[in-house]
Coordinates of C-alpha atoms and ligand atoms in Angstrom, one line a residue:
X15 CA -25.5 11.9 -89.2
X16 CA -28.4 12.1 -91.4
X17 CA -31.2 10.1 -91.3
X18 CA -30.3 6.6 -92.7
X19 CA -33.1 3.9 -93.4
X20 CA -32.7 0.3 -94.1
X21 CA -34.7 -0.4 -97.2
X22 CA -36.0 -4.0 -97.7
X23 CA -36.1 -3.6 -101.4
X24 CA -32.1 -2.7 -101.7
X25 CA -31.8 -4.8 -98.3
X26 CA -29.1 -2.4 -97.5
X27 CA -29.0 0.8 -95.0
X28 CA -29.4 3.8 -97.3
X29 CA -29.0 7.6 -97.1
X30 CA -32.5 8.9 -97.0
X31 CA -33.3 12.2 -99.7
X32 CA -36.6 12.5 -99.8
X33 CA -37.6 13.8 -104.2
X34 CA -38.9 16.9 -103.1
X35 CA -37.8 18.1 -99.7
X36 CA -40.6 21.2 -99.3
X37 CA -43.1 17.5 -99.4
X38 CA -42.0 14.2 -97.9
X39 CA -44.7 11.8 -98.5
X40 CA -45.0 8.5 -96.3
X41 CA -47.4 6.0 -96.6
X42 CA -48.3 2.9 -93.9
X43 CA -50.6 0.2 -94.2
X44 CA -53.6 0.4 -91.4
X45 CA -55.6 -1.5 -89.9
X46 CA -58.4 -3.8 -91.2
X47 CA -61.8 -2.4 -88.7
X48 CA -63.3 -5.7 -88.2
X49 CA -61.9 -6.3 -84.6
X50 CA -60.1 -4.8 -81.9
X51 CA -56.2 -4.5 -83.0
X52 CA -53.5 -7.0 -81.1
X53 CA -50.6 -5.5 -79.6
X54 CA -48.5 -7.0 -82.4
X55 CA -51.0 -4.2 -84.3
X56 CA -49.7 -1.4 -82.4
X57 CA -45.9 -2.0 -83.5
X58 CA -46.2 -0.5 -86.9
X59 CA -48.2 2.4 -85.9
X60 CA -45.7 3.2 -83.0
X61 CA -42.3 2.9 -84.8
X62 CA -43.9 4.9 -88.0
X63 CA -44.7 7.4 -85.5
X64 CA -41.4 8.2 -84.4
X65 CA -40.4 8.2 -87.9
X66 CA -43.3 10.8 -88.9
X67 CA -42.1 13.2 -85.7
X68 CA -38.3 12.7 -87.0
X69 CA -39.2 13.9 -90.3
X70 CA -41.3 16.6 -88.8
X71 CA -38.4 18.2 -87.2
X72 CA -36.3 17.9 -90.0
X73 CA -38.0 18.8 -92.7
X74 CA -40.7 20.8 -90.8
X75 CA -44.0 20.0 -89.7
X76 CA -45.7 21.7 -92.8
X77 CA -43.4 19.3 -95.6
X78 CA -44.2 16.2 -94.5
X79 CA -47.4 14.3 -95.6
X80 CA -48.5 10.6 -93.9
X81 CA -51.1 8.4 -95.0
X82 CA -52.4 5.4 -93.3
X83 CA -55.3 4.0 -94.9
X84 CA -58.4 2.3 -93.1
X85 CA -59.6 -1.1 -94.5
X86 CA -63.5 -0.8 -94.2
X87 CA -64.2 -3.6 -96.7
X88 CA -62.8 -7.2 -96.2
X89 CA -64.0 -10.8 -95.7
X90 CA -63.8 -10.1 -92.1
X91 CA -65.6 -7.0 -91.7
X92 CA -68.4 -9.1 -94.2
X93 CA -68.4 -11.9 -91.6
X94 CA -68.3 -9.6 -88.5
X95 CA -71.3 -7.6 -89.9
X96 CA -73.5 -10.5 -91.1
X97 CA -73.3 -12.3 -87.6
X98 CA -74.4 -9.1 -86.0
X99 CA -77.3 -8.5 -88.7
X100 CA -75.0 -5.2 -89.3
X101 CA -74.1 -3.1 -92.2
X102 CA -70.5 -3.1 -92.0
X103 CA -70.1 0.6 -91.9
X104 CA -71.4 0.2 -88.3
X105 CA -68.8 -2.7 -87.4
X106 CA -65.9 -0.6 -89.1
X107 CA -67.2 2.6 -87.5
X108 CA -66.8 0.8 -83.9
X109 CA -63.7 -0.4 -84.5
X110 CA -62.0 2.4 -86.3
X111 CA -63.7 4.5 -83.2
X112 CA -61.5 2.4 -80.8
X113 CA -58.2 1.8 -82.8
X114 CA -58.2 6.2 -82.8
X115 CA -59.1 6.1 -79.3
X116 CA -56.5 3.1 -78.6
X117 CA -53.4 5.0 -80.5
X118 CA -54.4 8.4 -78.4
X119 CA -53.4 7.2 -75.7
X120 CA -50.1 6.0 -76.8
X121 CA -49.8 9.4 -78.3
X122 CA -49.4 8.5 -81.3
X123 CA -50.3 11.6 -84.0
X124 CA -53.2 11.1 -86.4
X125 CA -52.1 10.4 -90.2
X126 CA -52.5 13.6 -92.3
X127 CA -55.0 11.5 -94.3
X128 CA -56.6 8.2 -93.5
X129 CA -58.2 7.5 -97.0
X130 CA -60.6 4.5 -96.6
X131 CA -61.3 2.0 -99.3
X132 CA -65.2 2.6 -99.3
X133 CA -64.4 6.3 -100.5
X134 CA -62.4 5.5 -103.1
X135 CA -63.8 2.6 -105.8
X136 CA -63.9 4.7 -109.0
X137 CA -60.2 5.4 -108.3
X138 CA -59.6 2.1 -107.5
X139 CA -61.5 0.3 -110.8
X140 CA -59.9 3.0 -112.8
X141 CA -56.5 1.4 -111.9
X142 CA -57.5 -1.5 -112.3
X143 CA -58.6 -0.7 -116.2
X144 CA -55.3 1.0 -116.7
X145 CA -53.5 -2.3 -115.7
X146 CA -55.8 -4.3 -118.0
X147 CA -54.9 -1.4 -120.8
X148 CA -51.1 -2.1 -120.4
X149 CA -51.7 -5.7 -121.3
X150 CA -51.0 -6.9 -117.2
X151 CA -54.1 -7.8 -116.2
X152 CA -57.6 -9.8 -117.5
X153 CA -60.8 -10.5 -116.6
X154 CA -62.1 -14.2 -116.3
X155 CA -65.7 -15.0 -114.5
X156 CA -66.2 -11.7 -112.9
X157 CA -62.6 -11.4 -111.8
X158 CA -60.0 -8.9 -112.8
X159 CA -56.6 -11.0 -112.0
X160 CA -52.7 -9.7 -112.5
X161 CA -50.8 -11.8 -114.8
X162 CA -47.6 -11.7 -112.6
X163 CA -46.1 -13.1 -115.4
X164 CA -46.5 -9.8 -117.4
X165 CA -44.2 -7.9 -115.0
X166 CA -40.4 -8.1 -115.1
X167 CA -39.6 -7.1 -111.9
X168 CA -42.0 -9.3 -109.7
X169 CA -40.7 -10.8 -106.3
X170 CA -37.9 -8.0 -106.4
X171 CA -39.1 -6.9 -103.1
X172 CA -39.1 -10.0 -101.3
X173 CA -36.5 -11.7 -103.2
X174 CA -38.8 -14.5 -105.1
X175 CA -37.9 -15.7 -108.2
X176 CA -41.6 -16.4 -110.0
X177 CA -40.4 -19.5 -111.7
X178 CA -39.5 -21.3 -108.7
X179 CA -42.8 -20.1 -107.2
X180 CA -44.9 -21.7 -110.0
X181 CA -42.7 -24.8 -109.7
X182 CA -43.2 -25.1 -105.8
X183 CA -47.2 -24.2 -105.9
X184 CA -49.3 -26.6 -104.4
X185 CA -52.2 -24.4 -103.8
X186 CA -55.4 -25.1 -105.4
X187 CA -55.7 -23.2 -108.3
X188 CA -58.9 -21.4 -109.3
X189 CA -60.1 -22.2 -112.6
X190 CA -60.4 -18.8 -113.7
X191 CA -56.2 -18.2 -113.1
X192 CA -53.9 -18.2 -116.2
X193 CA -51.5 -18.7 -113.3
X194 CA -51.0 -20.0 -109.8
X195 CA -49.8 -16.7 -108.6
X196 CA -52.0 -14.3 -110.6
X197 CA -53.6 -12.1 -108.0
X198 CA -57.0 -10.8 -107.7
X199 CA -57.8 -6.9 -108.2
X200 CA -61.6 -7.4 -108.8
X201 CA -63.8 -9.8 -107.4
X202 CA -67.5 -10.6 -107.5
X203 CA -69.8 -10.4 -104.6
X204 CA -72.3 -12.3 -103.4
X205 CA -76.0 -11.1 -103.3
X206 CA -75.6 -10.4 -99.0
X207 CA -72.2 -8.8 -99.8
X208 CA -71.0 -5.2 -100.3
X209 CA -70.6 -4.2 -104.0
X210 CA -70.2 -1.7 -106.4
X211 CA -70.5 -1.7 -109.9
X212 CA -67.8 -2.0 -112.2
X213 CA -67.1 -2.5 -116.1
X214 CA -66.5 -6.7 -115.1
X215 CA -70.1 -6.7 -112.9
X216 CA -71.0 -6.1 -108.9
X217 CA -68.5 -6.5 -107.1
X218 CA -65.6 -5.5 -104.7
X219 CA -61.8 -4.6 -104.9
X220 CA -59.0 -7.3 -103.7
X221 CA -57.0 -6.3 -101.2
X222 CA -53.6 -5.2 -102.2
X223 CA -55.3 -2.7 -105.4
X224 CA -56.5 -0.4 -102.5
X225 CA -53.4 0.7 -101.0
X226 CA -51.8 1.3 -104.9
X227 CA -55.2 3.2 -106.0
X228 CA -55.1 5.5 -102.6
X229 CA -51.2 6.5 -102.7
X230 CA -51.4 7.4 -105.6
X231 CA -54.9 9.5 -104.9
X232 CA -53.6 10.8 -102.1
X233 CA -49.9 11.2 -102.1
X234 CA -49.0 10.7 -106.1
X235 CA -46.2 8.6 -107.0
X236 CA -43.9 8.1 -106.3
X237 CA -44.0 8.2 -102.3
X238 CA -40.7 8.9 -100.4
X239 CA -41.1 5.8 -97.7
X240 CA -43.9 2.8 -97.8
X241 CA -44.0 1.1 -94.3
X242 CA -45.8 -1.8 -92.3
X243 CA -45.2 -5.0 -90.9
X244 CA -42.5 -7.6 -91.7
X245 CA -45.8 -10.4 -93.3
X246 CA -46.7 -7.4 -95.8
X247 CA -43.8 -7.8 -97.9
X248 CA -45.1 -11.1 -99.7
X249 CA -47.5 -11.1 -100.9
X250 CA -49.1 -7.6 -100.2
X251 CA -46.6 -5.1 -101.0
X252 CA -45.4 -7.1 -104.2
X253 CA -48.5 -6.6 -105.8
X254 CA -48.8 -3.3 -104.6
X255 CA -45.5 -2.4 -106.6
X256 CA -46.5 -4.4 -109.5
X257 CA -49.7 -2.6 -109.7
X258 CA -48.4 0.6 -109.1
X259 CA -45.7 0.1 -111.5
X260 CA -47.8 -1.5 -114.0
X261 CA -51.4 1.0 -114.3
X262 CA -48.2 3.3 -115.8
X263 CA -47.1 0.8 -118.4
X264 CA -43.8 0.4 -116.9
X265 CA -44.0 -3.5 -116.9
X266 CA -40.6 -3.6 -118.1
X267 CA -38.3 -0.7 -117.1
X268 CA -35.3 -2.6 -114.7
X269 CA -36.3 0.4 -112.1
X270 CA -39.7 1.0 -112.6
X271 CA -40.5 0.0 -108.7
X272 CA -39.0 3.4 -108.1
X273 CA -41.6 5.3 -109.5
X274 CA -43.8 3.7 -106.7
X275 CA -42.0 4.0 -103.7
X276 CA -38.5 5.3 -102.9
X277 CA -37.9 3.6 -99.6
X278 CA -39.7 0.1 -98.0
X279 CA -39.3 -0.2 -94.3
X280 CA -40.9 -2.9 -92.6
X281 CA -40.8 -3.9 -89.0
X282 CA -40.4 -7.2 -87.0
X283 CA -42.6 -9.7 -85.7
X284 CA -44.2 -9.2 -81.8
X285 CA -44.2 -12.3 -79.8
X286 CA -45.9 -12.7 -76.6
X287 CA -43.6 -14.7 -73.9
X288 CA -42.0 -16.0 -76.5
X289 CA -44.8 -17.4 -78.9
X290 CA -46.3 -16.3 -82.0
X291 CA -49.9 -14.6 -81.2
X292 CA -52.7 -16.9 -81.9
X293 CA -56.2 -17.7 -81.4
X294 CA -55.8 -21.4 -81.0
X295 CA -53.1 -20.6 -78.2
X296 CA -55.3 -17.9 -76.6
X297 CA -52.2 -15.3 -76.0
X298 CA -54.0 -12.8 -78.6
X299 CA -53.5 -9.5 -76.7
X300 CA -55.8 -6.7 -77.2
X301 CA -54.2 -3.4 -77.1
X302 CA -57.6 -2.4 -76.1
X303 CA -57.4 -4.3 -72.7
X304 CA -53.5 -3.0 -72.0
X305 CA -54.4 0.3 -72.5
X306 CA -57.3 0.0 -69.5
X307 CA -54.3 -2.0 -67.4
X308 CA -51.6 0.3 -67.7
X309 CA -50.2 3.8 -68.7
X310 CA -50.1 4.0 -72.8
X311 CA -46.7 5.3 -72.7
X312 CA -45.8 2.2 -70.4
X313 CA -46.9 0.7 -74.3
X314 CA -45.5 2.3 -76.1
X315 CA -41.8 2.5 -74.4
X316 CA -42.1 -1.3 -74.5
X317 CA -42.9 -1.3 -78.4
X318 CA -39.8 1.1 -79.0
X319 CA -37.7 -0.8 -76.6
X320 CA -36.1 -3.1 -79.1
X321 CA -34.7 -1.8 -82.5
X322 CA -38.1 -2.0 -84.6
X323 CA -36.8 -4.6 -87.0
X324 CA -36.0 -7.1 -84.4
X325 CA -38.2 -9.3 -83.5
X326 CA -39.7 -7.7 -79.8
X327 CA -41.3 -10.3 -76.7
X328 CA -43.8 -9.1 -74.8
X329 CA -43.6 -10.2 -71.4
X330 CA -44.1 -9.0 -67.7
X331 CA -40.5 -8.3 -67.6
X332 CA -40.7 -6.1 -70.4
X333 CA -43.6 -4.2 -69.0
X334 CA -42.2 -3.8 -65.5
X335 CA -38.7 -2.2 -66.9
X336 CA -41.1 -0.1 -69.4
X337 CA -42.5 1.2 -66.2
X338 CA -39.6 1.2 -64.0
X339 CA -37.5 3.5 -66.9
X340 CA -40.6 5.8 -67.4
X341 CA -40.7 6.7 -63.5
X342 CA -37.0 7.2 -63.4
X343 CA -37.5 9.4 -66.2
X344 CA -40.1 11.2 -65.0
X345 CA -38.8 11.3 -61.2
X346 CA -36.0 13.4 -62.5
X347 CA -38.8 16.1 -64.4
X348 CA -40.3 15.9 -61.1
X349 CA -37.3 16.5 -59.0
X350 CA -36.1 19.5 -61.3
X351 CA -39.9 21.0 -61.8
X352 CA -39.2 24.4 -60.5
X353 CA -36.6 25.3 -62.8
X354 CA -37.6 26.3 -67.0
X355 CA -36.1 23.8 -69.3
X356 CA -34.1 25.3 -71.8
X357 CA -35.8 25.5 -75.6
X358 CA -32.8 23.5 -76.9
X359 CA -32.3 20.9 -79.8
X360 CA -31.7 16.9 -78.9
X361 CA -28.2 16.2 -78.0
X362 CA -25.8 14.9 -80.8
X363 CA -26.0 11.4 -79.2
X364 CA -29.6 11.1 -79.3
X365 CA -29.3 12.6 -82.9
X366 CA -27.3 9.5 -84.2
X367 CA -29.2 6.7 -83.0
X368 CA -32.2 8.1 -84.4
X369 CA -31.2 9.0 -87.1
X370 CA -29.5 5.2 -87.6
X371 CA -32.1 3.4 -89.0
X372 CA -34.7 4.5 -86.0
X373 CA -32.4 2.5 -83.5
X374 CA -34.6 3.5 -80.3
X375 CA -32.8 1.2 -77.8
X376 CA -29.7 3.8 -78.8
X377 CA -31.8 6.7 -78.2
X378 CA -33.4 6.2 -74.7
X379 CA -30.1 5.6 -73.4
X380 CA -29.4 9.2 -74.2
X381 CA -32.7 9.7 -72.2
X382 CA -31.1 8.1 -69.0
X383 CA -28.3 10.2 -69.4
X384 CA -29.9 13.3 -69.4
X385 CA -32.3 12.1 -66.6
X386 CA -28.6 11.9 -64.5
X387 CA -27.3 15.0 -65.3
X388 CA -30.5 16.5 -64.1
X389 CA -29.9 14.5 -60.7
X390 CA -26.8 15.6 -60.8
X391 CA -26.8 19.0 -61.0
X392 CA -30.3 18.9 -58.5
X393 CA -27.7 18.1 -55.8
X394 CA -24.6 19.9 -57.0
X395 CA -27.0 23.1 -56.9
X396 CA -25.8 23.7 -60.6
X397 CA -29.4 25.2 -61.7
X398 CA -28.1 26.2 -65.4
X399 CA -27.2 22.1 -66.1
X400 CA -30.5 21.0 -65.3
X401 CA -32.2 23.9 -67.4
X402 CA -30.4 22.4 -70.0
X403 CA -30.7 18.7 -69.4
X404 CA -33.9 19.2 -68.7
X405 CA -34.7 21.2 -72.4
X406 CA -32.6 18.5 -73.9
X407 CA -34.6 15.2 -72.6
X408 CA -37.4 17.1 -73.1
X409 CA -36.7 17.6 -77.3
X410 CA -35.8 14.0 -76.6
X411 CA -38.5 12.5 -75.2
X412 CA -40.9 14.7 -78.3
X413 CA -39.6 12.9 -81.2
X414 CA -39.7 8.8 -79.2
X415 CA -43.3 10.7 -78.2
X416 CA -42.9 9.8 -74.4
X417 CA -43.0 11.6 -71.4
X418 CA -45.7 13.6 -71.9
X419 CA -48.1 13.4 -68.7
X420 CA -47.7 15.5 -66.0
X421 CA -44.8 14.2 -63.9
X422 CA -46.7 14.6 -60.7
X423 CA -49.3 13.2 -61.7
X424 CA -47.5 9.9 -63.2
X425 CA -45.9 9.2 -60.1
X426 CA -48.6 9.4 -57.9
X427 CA -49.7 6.7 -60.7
X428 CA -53.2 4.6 -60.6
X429 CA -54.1 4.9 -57.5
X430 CA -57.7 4.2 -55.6
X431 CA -59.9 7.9 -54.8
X432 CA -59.9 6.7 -51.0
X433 CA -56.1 6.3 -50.9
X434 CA -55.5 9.6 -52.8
X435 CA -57.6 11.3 -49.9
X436 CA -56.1 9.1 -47.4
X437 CA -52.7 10.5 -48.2
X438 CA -53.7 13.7 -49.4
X439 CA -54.9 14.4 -46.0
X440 CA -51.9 12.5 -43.5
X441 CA -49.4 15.2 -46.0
X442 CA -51.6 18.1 -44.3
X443 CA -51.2 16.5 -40.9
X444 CA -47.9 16.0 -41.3
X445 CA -47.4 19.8 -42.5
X446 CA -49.0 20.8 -39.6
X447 CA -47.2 18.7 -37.0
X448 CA -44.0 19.9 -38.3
X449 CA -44.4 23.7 -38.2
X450 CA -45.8 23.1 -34.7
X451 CA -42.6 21.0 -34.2
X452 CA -44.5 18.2 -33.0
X453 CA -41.9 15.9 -33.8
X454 CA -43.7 12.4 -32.6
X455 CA -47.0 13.4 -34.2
X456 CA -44.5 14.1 -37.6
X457 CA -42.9 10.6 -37.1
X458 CA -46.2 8.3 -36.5
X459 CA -47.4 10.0 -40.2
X460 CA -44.4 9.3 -41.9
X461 CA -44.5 5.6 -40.5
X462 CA -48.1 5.5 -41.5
X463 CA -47.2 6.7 -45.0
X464 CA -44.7 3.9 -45.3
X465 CA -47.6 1.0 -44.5
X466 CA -49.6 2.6 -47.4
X467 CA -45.9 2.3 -49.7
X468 CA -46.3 5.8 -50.5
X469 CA -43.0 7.6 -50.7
X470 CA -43.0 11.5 -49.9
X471 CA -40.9 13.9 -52.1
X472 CA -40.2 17.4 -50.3
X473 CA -40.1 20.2 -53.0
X474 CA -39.9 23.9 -52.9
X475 CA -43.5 23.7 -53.9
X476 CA -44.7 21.4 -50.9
X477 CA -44.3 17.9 -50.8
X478 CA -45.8 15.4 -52.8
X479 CA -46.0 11.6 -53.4
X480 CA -45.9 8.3 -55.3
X481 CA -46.0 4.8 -54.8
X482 CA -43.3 2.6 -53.9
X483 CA -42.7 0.4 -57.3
Ligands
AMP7 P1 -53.6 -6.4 -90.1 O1 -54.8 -5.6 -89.5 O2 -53.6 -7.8 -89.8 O3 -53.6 -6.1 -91.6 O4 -52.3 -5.8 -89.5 C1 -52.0 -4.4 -89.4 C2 -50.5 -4.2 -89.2 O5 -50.0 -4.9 -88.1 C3 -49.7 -4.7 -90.4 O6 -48.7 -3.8 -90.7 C4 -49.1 -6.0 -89.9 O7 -47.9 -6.3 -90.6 C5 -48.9 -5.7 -88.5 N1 -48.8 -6.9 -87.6 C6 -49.7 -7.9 -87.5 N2 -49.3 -8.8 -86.5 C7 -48.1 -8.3 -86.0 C8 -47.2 -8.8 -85.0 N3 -47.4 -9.9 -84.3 N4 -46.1 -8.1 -84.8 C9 -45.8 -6.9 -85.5 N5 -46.6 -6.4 -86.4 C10 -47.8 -7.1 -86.7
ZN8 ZN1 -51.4 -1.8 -97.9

């Protein structure tokens, strides 16, 4: 089956063509470098992942271009930098430095391009004239605002009709607004605040204008597939598509959003044991932490463990079967180590899940399966199965970008440098007892093995070892 995607702007599962298939553009909204990211940060980044190594292997590595941009200039990172008596580019360095350093580890692929908003303000104030050119956008006090009444199509994407909007607006309205909802694209700054100069005075983009002034710097429009989290759809990616849309003078063409972007996928909402994330609760989660705590992949797993447009708890149970699935998989690439995978595609199973709308719960199961056939034909002696079970979890496990530590070393897992040589050095006694056939000297090592919970795994290649878990 080919790859189907569930589109939030058609709210229907739809075939995916990409325009041009030689370049299959994807764009993803990143993260704002202020703070460490949350674990509910690392869904969107995980799932668009898989997507990115999917399209990879379909349409080759070379034909498909992904861009997830870095917000270096915000309120927050302002904040952030005057508490520390900081320019920001030092707080957004630091941050960006540990959100790259963070997604390594859950092996997730840098974006072809990582445009950042500081790099691009001419492109982003000439947009921003071209929207006031096309009659959908004025200046008032040192703002530039969007007149979302000049577009047609606005709250297509997340199904808002702007009347009843404007009818149930309670917001305090700033003086400067022809309307409630009229968004800001330009906005002044204040003397201690970043700025650049525009045609309107000093100031500093709005948030939503840099994502439509980058993709179309560095992709072109339209893109094939915009993604991000579920909270982006209103009001971020509304105004990106009016903006887009509009800097073309298309403020009235029934279709015009789909000269912005083909395809919207957004994913659902992490909770943490069953609660929304929040300060005031204190269950904010820094991926930054879990990573320190616990394999990446253990993560990661988790993050793909539920289809990515369901909403996904995080909670012990959730880590501990991450875990508990990982060493099974890995206990059977262990097991069969001495024999060459095969270089063979995915299996056809595997194939459809994936290519269903990214439904990853689907796909691991085709993980386990091949992790029993490799058991399997371990003890039937049938070597030719497991070089192919084997090559098949491994094409597997490449696109859901798992299972890529050595699997000795992941089962021997975190352990202390005293226990390592502790054990390291009872397997040599134990060696040794048994080729001199000292049987009781064999037996008091083994039960001395079990009081430290390490389990032994005799291989062709020697034995080795992991913790009981
Ligand atoms: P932000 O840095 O807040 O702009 O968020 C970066 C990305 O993380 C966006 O795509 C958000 O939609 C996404 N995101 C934020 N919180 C969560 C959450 N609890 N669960 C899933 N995605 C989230
Ligand atoms: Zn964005």
């Amino acid at each position: 089956m080919p790859l189907h995607i569930h589109d939030t702007l058609r709210r229907e599962k739809r075939l995916f063509t990409p325009r041009d298939a030689s370049r299959v553009s994807l764009y993803v909204c990143g993260p704002t470098v202020y703070d460490y990211a949350h674990i509910g940060n690392a869904r969107p980044p995980v799932v668009f992942d898989v997507l990115v190594r999917l399209l990879r292997r379909t349409y080759g590595a070379d034909h498909v271009i992904y861009a997830r941009n870095v917000t270096d200039v915000d309120d927050k990172i302002n904040q952030k930098a005057a508490r520390e008596g900081v320019p920001i580019s030092e707080v957004t360095a630091r941050y960006e430095a540990a959100y790259l350093a963070d997604m390594a580890l859950l092996n997730v692929s840098r974006p072809d391009i990582a445009p950042h908003v500081t790099d691009y303000i001419p492109a982003i104030v000439d947009q921003i004239q071209a929207i006031i050119d096309a009659g959908c956008a004025y200046a008032a006090e040192g703002h530039v605002l969007f007149d979302v009444s000049s577009y047609k199509n606005y709250g297509a994407l997340s199904g808002r009709n702007l009347d009843d909007m404007i009818a149930g607006a309670r917001v305090e309205v700033a003086p400067y607004k022809k309307n409630p909802h009229d968004f800001v694209l330009w906005k002044p700054s204040k003397a201690d605040e970043p700025s650049w100069p525009s045609p309107w005075g000093e100031g500093r983009p709005g948030w939503h204008i840099e994502c439509s002034a980058m993709i179309e710097q560095t992709l072109g429009l339209p893109i094939d597939i915009h993604g991000g989290g579920i909270d982006l759809v209103f009001p971020h990616h509304e105004n990106e598509i009016a903006q887009g849309v509009c800097a073309h003078g298309h403020a009235h063409g029934d279709q015009a959003h789909d000269e912005y972007a083909r395809y919207w996928m957004h994913n659902g909402f992490l909770t943490v044991d069953a609660e929304k994330m929040s300060k005031s609760i204190g269950n904010v989660l820094l991926l930054h932490d879990l990573v320190q705590a616990m394999p990446g992949e253990v993560v990661r797993w988790a993050l793909l463990s539920a289809h990515y447009r369901q909403p996904l708890d995080w909670n012990q149970s959730l880590l501990d079967q991450s875990k508990k699935s990982l060493d099974r998989l890995y206990g059977a690439l262990h097991r069969s180590s001495g024999i060459a995978a095969l270089d063979l595609d995915p299996p056809a199973d595997f194939l459809k899940s994936i290519e269903d709308d990214l439904n990853t719960p689907g796909a691991m199961a085709s993980l386990f399966a091949l992790s029993s056939e490799i058991e399997r034909g371990m003890t039937a002696g049938d070597l030719d199965a497991v070089a192919q079970a084997r090559g098949r979890l491994i094409a597997c496990a490449s696109i859901l970008g798992v299972l890529q530590a050595d699997p000795a070393a992941w089962l021997e897992g975190d352990v202390s440098d005293d226990l390592r040589v502790e054990v390291d050095s009872l397997l040599e006694q134990r060696a040794a007892a048994r080729a001199a056939k000292d049987w009781p000297e064999a037996d008091r090592i083994r039960d001395r093995l079990n009081e430290l919970n390490v389990v032994v795994m005799d291989g062709p290649d020697g034995a080795t070892w992991r913790m009981k878990g």
